[in-house]
Short mmCIF file of C-alpha atoms in Angstrom, two decimals:
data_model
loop_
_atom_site.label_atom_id
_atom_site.label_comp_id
_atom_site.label_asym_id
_atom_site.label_seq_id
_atom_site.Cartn_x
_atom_site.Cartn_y
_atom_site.Cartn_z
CA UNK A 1 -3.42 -4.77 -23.41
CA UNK A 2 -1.85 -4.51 -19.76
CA UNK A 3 0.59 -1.87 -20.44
CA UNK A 4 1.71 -1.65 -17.09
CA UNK A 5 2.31 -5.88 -16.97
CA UNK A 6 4.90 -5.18 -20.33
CA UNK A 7 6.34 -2.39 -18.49
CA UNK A 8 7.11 -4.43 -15.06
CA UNK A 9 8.27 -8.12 -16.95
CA UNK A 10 9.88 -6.52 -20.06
CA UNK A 11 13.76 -6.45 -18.08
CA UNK A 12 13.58 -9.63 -17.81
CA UNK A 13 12.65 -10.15 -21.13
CA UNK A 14 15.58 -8.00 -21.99
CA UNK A 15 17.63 -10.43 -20.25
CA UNK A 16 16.46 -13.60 -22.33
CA UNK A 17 16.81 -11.89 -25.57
CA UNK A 18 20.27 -11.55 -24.56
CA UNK A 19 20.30 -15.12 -24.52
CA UNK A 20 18.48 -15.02 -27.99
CA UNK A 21 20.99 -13.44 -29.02
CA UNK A 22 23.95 -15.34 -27.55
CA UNK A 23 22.59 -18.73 -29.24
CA UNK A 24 22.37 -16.79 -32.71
CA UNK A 25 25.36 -16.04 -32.66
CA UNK A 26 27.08 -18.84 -31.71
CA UNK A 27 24.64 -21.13 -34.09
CA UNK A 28 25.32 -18.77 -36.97
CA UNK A 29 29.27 -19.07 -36.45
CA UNK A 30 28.88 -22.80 -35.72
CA UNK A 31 26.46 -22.76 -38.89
CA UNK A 32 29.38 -20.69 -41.14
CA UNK A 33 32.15 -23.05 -40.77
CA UNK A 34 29.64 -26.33 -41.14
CA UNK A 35 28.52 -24.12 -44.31
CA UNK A 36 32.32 -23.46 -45.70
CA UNK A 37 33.11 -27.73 -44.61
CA UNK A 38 29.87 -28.74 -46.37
CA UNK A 39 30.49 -26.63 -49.57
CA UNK A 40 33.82 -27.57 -50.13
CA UNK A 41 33.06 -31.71 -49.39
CA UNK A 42 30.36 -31.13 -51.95
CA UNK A 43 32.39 -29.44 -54.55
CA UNK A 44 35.13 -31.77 -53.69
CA UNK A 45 37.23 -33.73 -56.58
CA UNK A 46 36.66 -36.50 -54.42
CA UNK A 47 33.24 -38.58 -54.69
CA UNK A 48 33.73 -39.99 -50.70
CA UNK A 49 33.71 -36.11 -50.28
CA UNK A 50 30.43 -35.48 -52.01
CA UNK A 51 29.13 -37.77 -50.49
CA UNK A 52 29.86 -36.54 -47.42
CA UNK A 53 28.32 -33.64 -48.07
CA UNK A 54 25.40 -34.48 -49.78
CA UNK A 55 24.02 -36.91 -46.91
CA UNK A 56 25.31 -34.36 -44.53
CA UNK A 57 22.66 -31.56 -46.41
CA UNK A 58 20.03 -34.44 -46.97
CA UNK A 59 19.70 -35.31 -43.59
CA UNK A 60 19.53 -31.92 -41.72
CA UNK A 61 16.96 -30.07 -44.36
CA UNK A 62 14.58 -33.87 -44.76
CA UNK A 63 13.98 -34.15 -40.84
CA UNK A 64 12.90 -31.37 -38.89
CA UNK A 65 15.08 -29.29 -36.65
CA UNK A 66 13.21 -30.11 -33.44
CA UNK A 67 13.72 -33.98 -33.53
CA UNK A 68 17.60 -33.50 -34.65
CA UNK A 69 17.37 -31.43 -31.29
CA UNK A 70 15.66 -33.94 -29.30
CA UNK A 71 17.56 -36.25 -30.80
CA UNK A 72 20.90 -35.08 -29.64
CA UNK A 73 19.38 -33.77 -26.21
CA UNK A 74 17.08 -36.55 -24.97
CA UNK A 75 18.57 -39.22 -27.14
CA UNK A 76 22.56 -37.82 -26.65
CA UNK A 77 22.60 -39.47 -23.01
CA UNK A 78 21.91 -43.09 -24.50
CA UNK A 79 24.63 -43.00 -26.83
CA UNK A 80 27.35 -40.87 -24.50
CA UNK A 81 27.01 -37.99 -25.41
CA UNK A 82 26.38 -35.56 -22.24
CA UNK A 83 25.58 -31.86 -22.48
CA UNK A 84 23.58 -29.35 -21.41
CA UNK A 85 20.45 -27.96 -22.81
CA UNK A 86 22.35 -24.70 -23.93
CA UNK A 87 25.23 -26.43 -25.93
CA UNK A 88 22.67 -28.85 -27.21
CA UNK A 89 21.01 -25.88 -28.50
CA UNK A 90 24.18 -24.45 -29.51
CA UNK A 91 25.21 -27.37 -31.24
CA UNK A 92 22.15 -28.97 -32.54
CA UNK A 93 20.68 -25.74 -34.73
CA UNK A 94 24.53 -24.83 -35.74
CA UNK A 95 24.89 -27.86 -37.10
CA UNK A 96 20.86 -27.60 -38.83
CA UNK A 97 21.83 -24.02 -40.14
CA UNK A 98 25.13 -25.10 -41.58
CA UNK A 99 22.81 -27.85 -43.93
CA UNK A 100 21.19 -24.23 -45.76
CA UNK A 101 24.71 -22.51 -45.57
CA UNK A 102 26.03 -25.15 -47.16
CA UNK A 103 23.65 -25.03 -50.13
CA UNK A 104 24.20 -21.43 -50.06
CA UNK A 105 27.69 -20.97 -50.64
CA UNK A 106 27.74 -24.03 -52.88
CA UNK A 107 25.27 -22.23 -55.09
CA UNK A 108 27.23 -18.77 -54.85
CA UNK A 109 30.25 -20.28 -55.71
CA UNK A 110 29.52 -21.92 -58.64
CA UNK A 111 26.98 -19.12 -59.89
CA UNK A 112 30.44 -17.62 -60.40
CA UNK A 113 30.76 -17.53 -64.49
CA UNK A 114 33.36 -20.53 -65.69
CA UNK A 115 35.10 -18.15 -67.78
CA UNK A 116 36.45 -16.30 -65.04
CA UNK A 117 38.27 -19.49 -63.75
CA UNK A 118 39.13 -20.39 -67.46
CA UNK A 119 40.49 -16.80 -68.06
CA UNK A 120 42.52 -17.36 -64.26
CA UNK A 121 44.11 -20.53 -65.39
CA UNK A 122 45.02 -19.39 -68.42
CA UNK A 123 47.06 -16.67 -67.39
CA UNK A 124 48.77 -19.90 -65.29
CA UNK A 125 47.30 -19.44 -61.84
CA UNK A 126 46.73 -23.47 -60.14
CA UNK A 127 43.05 -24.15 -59.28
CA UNK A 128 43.48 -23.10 -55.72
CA UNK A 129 44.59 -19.68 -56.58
CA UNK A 130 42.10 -19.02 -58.84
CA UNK A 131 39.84 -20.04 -56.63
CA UNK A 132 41.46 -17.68 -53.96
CA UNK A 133 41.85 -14.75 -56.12
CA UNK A 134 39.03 -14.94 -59.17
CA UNK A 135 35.91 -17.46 -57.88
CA UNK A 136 36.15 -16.65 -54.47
CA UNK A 137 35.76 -13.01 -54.00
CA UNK A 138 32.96 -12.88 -56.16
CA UNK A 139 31.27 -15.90 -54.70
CA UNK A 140 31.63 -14.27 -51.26
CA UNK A 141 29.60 -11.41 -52.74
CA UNK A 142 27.03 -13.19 -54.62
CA UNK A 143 26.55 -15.35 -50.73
CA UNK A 144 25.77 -12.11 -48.56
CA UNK A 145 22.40 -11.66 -49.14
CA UNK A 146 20.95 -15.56 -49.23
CA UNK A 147 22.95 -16.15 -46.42
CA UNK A 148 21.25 -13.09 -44.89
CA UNK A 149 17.77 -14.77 -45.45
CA UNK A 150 19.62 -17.97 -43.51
CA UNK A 151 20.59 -16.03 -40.76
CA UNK A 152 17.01 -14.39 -40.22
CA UNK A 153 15.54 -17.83 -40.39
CA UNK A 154 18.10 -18.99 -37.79
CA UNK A 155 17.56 -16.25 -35.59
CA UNK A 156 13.74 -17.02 -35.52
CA UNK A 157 14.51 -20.66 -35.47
CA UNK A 158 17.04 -19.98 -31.83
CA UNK A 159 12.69 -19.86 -30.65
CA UNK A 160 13.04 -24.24 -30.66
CA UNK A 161 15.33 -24.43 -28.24
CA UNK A 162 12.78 -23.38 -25.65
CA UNK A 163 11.10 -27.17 -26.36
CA UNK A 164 14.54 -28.41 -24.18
CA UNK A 165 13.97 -25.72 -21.50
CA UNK A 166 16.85 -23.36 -22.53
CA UNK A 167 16.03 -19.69 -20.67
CA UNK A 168 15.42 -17.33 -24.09
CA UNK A 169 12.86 -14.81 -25.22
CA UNK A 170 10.39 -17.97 -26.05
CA UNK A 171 10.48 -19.53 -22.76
CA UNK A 172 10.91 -16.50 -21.02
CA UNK A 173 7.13 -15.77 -22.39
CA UNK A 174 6.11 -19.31 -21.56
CA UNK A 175 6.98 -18.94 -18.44
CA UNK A 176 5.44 -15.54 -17.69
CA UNK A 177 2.18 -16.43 -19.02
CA UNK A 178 2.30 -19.70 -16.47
CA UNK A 179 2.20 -16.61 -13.61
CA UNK A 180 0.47 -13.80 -15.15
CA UNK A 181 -2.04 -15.76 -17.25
CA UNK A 182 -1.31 -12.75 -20.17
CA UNK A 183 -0.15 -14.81 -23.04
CA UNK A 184 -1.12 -12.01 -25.23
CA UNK A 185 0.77 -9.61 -23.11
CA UNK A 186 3.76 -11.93 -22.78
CA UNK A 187 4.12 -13.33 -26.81
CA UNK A 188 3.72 -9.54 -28.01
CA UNK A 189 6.42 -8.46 -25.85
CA UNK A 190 8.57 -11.69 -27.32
CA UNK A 191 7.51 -10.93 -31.21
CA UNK A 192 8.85 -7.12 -30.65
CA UNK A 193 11.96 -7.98 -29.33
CA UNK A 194 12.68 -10.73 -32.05
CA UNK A 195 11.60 -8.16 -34.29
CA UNK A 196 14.24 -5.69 -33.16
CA UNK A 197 16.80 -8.22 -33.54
CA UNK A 198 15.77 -9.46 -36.71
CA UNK A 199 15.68 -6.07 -38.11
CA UNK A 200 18.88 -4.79 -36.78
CA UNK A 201 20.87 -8.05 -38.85
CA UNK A 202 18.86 -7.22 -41.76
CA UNK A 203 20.26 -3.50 -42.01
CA UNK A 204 23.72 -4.50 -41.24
CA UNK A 205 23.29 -7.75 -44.10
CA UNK A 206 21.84 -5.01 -46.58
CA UNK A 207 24.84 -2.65 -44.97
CA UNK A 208 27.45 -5.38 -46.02
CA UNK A 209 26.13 -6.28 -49.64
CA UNK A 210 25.90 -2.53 -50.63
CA UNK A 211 29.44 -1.95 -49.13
CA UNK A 212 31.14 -5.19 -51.16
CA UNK A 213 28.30 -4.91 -54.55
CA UNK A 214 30.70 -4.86 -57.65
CA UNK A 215 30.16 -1.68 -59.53
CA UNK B 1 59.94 -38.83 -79.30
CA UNK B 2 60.85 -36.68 -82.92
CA UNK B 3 62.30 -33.24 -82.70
CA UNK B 4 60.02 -30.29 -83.00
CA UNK B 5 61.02 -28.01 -85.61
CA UNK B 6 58.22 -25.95 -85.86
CA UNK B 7 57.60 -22.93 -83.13
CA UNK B 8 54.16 -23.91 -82.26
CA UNK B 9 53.16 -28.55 -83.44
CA UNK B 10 49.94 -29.95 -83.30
CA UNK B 11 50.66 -33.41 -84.17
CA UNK B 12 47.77 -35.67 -84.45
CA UNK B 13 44.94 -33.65 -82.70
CA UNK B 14 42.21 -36.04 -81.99
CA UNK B 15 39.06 -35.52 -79.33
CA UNK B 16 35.89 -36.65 -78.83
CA UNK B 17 32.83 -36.76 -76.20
CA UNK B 18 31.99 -40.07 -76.08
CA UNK B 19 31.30 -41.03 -79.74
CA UNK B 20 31.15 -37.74 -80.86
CA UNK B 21 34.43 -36.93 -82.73
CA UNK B 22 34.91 -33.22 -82.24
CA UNK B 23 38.53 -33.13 -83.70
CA UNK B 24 39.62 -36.08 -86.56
CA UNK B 25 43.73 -36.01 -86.41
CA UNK B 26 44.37 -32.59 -87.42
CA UNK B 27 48.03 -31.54 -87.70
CA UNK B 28 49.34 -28.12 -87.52
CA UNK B 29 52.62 -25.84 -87.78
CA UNK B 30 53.10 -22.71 -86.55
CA UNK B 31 56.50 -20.66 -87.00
CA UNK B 32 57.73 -18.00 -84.84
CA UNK B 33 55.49 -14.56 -85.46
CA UNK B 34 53.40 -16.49 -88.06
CA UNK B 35 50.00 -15.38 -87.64
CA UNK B 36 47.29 -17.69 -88.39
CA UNK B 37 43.31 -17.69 -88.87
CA UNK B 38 41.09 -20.54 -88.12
CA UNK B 39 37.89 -20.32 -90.14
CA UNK B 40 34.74 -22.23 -90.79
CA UNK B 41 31.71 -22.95 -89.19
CA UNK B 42 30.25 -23.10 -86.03
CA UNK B 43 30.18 -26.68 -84.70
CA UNK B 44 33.49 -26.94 -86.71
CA UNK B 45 35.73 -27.86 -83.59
CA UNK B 46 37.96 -24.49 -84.43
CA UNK B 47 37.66 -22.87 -81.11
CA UNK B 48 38.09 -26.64 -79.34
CA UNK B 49 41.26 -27.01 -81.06
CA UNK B 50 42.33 -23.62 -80.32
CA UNK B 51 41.39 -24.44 -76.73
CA UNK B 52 43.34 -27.66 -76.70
CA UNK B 53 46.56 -25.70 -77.31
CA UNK B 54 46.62 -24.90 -73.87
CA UNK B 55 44.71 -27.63 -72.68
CA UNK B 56 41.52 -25.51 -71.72
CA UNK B 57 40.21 -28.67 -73.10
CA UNK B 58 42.09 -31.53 -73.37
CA UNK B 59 42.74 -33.49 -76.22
CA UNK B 60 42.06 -37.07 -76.47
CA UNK B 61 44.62 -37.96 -78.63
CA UNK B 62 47.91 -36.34 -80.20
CA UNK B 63 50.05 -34.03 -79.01
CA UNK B 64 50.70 -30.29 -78.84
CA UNK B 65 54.39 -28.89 -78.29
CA UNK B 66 55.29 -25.25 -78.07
CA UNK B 67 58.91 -23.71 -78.66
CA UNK B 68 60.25 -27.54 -78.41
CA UNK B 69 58.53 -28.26 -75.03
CA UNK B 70 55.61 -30.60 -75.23
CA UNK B 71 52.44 -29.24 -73.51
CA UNK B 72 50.24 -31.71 -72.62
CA UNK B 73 52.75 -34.14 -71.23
CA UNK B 74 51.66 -37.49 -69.91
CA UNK B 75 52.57 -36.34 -66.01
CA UNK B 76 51.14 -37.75 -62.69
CA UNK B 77 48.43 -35.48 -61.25
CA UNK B 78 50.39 -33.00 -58.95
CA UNK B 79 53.63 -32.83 -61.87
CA UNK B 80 50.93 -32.32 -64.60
CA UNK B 81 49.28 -29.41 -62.76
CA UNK B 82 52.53 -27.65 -62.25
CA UNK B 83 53.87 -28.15 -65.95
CA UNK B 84 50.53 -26.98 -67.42
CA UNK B 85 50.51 -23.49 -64.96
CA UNK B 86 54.24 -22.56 -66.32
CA UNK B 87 53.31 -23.50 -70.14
CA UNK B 88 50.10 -21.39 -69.81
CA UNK B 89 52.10 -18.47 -68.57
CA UNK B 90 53.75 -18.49 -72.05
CA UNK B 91 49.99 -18.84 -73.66
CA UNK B 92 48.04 -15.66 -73.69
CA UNK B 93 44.25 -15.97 -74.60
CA UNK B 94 41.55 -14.12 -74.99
CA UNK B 95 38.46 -14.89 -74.82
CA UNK B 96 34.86 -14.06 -77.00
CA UNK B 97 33.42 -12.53 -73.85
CA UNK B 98 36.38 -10.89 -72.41
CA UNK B 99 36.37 -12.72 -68.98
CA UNK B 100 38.01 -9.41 -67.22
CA UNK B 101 37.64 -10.17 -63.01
CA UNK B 102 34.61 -7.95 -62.59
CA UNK B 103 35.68 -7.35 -58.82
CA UNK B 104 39.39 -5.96 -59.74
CA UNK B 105 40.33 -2.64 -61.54
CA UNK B 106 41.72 -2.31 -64.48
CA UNK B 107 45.23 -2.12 -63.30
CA UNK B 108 44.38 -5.10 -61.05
CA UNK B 109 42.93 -6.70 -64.14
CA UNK B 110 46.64 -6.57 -65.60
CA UNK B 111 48.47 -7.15 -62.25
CA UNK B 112 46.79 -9.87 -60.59
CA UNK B 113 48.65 -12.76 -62.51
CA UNK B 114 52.08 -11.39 -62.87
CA UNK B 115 52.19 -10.58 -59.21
CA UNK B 116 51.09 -13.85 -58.33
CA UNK B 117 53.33 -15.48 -60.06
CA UNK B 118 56.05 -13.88 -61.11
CA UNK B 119 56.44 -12.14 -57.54
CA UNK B 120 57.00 -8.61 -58.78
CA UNK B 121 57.21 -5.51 -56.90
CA UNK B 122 54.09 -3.15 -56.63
CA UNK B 123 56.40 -0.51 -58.52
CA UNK B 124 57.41 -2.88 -60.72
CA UNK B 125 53.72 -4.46 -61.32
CA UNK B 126 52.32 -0.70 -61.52
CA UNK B 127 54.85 -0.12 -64.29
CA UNK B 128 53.44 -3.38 -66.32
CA UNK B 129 50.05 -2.50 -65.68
CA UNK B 130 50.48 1.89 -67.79
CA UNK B 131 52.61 -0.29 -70.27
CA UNK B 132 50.63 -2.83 -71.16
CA UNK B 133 47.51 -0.95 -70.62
CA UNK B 134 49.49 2.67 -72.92
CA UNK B 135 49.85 -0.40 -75.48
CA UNK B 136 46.41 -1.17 -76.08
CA UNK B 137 45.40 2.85 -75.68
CA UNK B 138 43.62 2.24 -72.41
CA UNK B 139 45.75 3.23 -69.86
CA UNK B 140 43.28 6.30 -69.19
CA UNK B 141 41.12 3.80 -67.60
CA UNK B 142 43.81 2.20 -65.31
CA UNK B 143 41.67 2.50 -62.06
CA UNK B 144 38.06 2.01 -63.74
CA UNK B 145 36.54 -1.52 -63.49
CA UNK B 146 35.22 -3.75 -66.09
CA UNK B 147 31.65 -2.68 -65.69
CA UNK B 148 32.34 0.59 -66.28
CA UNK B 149 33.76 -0.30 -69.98
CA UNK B 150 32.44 -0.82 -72.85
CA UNK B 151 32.68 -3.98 -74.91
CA UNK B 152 35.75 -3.23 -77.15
CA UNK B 153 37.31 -1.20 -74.06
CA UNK B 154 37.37 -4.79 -72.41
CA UNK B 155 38.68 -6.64 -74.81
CA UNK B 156 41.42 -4.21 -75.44
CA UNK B 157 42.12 -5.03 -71.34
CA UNK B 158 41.83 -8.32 -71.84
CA UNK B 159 44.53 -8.26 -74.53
CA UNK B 160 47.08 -5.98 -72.33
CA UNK B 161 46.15 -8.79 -69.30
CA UNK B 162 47.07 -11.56 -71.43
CA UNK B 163 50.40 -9.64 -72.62
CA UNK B 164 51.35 -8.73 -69.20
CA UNK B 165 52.36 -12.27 -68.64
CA UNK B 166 54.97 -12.07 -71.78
CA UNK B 167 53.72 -14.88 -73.94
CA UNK B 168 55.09 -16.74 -76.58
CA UNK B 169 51.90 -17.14 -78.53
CA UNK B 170 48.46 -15.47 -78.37
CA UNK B 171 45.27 -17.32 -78.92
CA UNK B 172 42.03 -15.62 -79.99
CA UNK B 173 39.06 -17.18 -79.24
CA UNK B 174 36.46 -15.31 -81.72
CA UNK B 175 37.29 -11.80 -79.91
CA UNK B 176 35.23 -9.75 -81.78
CA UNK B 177 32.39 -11.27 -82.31
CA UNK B 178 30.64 -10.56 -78.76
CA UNK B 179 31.52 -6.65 -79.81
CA UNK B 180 28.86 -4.23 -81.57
CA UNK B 181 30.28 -3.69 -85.07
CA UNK B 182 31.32 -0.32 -84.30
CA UNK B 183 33.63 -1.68 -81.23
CA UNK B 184 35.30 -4.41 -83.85
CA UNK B 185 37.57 -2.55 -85.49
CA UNK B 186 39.77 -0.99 -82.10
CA UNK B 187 40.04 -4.26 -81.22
CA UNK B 188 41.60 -5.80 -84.37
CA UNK B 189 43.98 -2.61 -84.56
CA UNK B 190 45.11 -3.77 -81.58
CA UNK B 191 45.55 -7.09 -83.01
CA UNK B 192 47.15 -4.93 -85.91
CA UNK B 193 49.51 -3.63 -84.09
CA UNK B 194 50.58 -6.95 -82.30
CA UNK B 195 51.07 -8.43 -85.57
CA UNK B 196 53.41 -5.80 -86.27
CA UNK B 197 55.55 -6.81 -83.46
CA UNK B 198 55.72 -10.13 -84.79
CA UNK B 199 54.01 -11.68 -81.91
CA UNK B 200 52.88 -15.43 -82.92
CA UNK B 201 49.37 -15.99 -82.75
CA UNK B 202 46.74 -18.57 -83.58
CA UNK B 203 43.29 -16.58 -84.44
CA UNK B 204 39.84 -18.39 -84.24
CA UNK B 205 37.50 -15.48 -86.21
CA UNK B 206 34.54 -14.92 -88.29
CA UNK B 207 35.97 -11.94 -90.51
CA UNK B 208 37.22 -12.90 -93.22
CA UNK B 209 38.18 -9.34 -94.14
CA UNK B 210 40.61 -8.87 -90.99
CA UNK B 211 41.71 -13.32 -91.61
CA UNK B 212 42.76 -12.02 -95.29
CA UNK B 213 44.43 -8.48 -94.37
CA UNK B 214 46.98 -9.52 -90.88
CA UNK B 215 47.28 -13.15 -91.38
CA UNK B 216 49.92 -15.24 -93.14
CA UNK B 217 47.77 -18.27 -93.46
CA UNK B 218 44.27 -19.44 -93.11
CA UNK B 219 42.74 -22.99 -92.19
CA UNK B 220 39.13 -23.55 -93.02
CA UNK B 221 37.90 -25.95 -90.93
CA UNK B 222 34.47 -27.98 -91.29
CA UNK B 223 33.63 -30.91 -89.11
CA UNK B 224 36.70 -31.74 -87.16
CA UNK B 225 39.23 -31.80 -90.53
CA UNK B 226 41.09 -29.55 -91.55
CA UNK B 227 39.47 -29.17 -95.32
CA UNK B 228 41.48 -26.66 -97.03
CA UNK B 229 44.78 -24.01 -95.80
CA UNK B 230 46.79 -22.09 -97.18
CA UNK B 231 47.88 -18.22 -97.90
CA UNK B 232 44.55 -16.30 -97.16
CA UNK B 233 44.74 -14.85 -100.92
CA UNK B 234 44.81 -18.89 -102.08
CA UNK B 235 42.06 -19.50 -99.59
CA UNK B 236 39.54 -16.58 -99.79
CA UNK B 237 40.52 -15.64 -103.89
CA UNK B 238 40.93 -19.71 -104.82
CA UNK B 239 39.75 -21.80 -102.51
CA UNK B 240 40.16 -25.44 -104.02
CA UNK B 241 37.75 -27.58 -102.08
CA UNK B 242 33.89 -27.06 -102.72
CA UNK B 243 33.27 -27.02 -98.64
CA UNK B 244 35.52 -24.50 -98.19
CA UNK B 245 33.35 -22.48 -101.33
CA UNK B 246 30.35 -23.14 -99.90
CA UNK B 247 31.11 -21.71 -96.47
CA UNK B 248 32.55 -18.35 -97.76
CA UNK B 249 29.23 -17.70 -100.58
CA UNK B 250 27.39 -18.53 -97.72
CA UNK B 251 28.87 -16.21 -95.14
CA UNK B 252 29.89 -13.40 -97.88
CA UNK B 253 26.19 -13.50 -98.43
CA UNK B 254 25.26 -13.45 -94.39
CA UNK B 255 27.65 -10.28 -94.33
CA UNK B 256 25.83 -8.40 -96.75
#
């Protein structure tokens, strides 16, 4: 292994996991609130709702992420809809995450035992507040974890958008290995910085669901 | 529509799934801090028509009223969902399995609602929460959580966050029978002791022993009817229907 090769590229490297870490973040939030949307559609007392959000999760986990990114990149222009490779990126594997986040949540929420709503609207509380006060808070616990395992998959999955040319840690190798000829050099390099990353959210998920664990 | 007389009026109770008839027009009168059992046996429809009183699960037919207001009024949506909140408020219950919010103390247990709703003060909530909680002997354990109690510890919560709302009427939904027979009994002198204070309540149980001793009148129920009520010394001593025999040999005998 060229030691020396890691040591001279790896600031730049640096740079693009920035970027890695930019679109994970901005995916995950995007992801979050398409999650929360998605959930409440498909728990919804309405069936136009449901429906809603069951095509919503059908379509984004039954075709892969890299054609709904092509899709909306390549294909986008055709239909008017203009934007950079970054947003698409942005945009495109939010929107993919927020399919799994919604299944998440939806599952957390109504792992939450029935009796605790039926014991919260007996004491005279309306739906939404028991929701608010009894379903939710545990729901939000029972979610941290799964939608850890989300989040690590999303982080890994930021690696597509190097397929429409956005600068991260995956293209960033690419590219090197296009002038160095090292691809061993230059996908090593990539795995132990995604690996850092990934690690990092993992002890800050695990953090988080010891912190808020009910006794 | 008549005038109620009674305290607590099921008038005409009937419910079913489909073509399953859970409930077959059963009538019943409650007065003010009358205490009474519902027996019989599983599959019986006692704890769905003790769960109809506050429309946990709606009837299909009949009506219940409660202290001359009618409960399950025939109200648009929205109306309906604000008329049923302010009856339940006067409708404690408690469940088999407790149902205590497993991510809120003890004292939060007890407070939640009554905050909520009735917009109390912290002081004033925190002065609810040691007297409802001294009441039922577990205000020792006002900042514990539910995990860290054991079964009849629980249910004695439960009770004191059921009270904490001031009901008119108590339902008990079988409990003590999710409780270790050595947990029972703090739990029914609880029960006791609300008795005592002439609190009204409607009691869906399995002991016959604690049915006979606190409770002014029993109703054996077997498939949706009402077979047989009366004073629990008529009922237990000489019952007059052959169902109503047959279930009591049969659980005297399950007791031994």
């Amino acid at each position: 292994m060229d030691i020396e090769l890691i040591l001279k590229v790896y600031p730049y490297f640096l740079k693009a996991a920035v970027i890695t870490v930019e679109l994970s973040v901005l995916t995950i939030v995007l992801g979050l609130i398409c999650g929360a949307l998605g959930a409440a559609s498909r728990l919804s007392r309405f069936a136009i709702l449901r429906f809603i959000g069951a095509a919503y999760v059908s379509f984004f986990r039954g075709t892969p992420a890299l054609i709904q990114l092509f899709l909306l990149y390549f294909g986008g222009p055709q239909i008017g809809i203009q934007l950079d490779a970054f947003q698409a990126g942005v945009i495109g594997l939010g929107v993919n995450i927020g399919a799994y986040m919604t299944e998440t949540m939806r599952g957390a929420i109504v792992a939450v035992d029935r009796g605790q709503t039926e014991a919260a609207r007996t004491l005279g509380l309306s739906k939404a507040q028991a929701f608010r006060k009894v379903t939710l808070p545990q729901a939000l616990r029972l979610m941290i974890r799964p939608l850890g395992v989300n989040i690590n998959a999303q982080i890994k999955g930021t690696a597509l958008v190097s397929a429409i040319s956005v600068v991260e840690l995956t293209y960033t190798a690419q590219r090197y290995i296009g002038s160095t000829y090292k691809p061993f050099e230059m996908f090593f390099l990539a795995g132990v910085l995604y690996l850092i990353i990934i690690t990092a959210v993992g002890k800050g998920v695990s953090f988080l669901d010891r912190k808020v664990r009910i006794q | 529509m008549t005038e109620t007389k009674s305290f607590v009026e099921i008038r005409h109770a009937q419910k079913s799934y489909g073509t399953l008839e859970v409930l077959k027009d059963i009538s019943l009168n409650v007065e003010r801090g009358q205490i009474v059992a519902i027996i019989g046996p599983s599959g019986s429809g006692k704890s769905t028509l003790l769960r109809a009183i506050n429309d946990l699960d709606p009837l299909t037919g009949g009506e219940v009223w409660l202290d001359g207001v009618q409960v399950n009024k025939n109200l648009p949506h929205n109306q309906y969902e604000k008329h049923i909140n302010q009856m339940r408020q006067d409708i404690g219950m408690v469940f088999q399995h407790f149902n205590l919010f497993p991510h809120l103390s003890v004292r939060d247990n007890v407070t939640m609602a009554p905050k909520l709703l009735k917009k109390i003060s912290d002081k004033e909530a925190n002065k609810l929460a040691e007297e409802q909680l001294d009441h039922v002997g577990m205000l020792e354990r006002i900042d514990y959580y539910p995990a860290q109690l054991s079964g009849g510890q629980k249910q004695r919560v439960a009770i004191a966050r059921a009270l904490a709302m001031k009901p008119k009427l108590m339902l008990f939904d079988e409990a003590t029978s999710a409780l270790d027979p050595e947990l029972v009994e703090e739990v029914n002198l609880v029960m006791k002791k609300l008795a005592q204070e002439h609190m009204t309540m409607i009691i869906v149980t399995h002991e016959m022993d604690f049915a006979a001793s606190v409770c002014d009148r029993v109703l054996f129920m077997d498939k949706g009817v009402v077979v047989e009520e009366g004073p629990p010394e008529q009922v237990f001593k000489n019952p007059t229907q052959e169902r109503t025999r047959n279930f009591l040999r049969k659980h005297l005998e399950g007791a031994k």
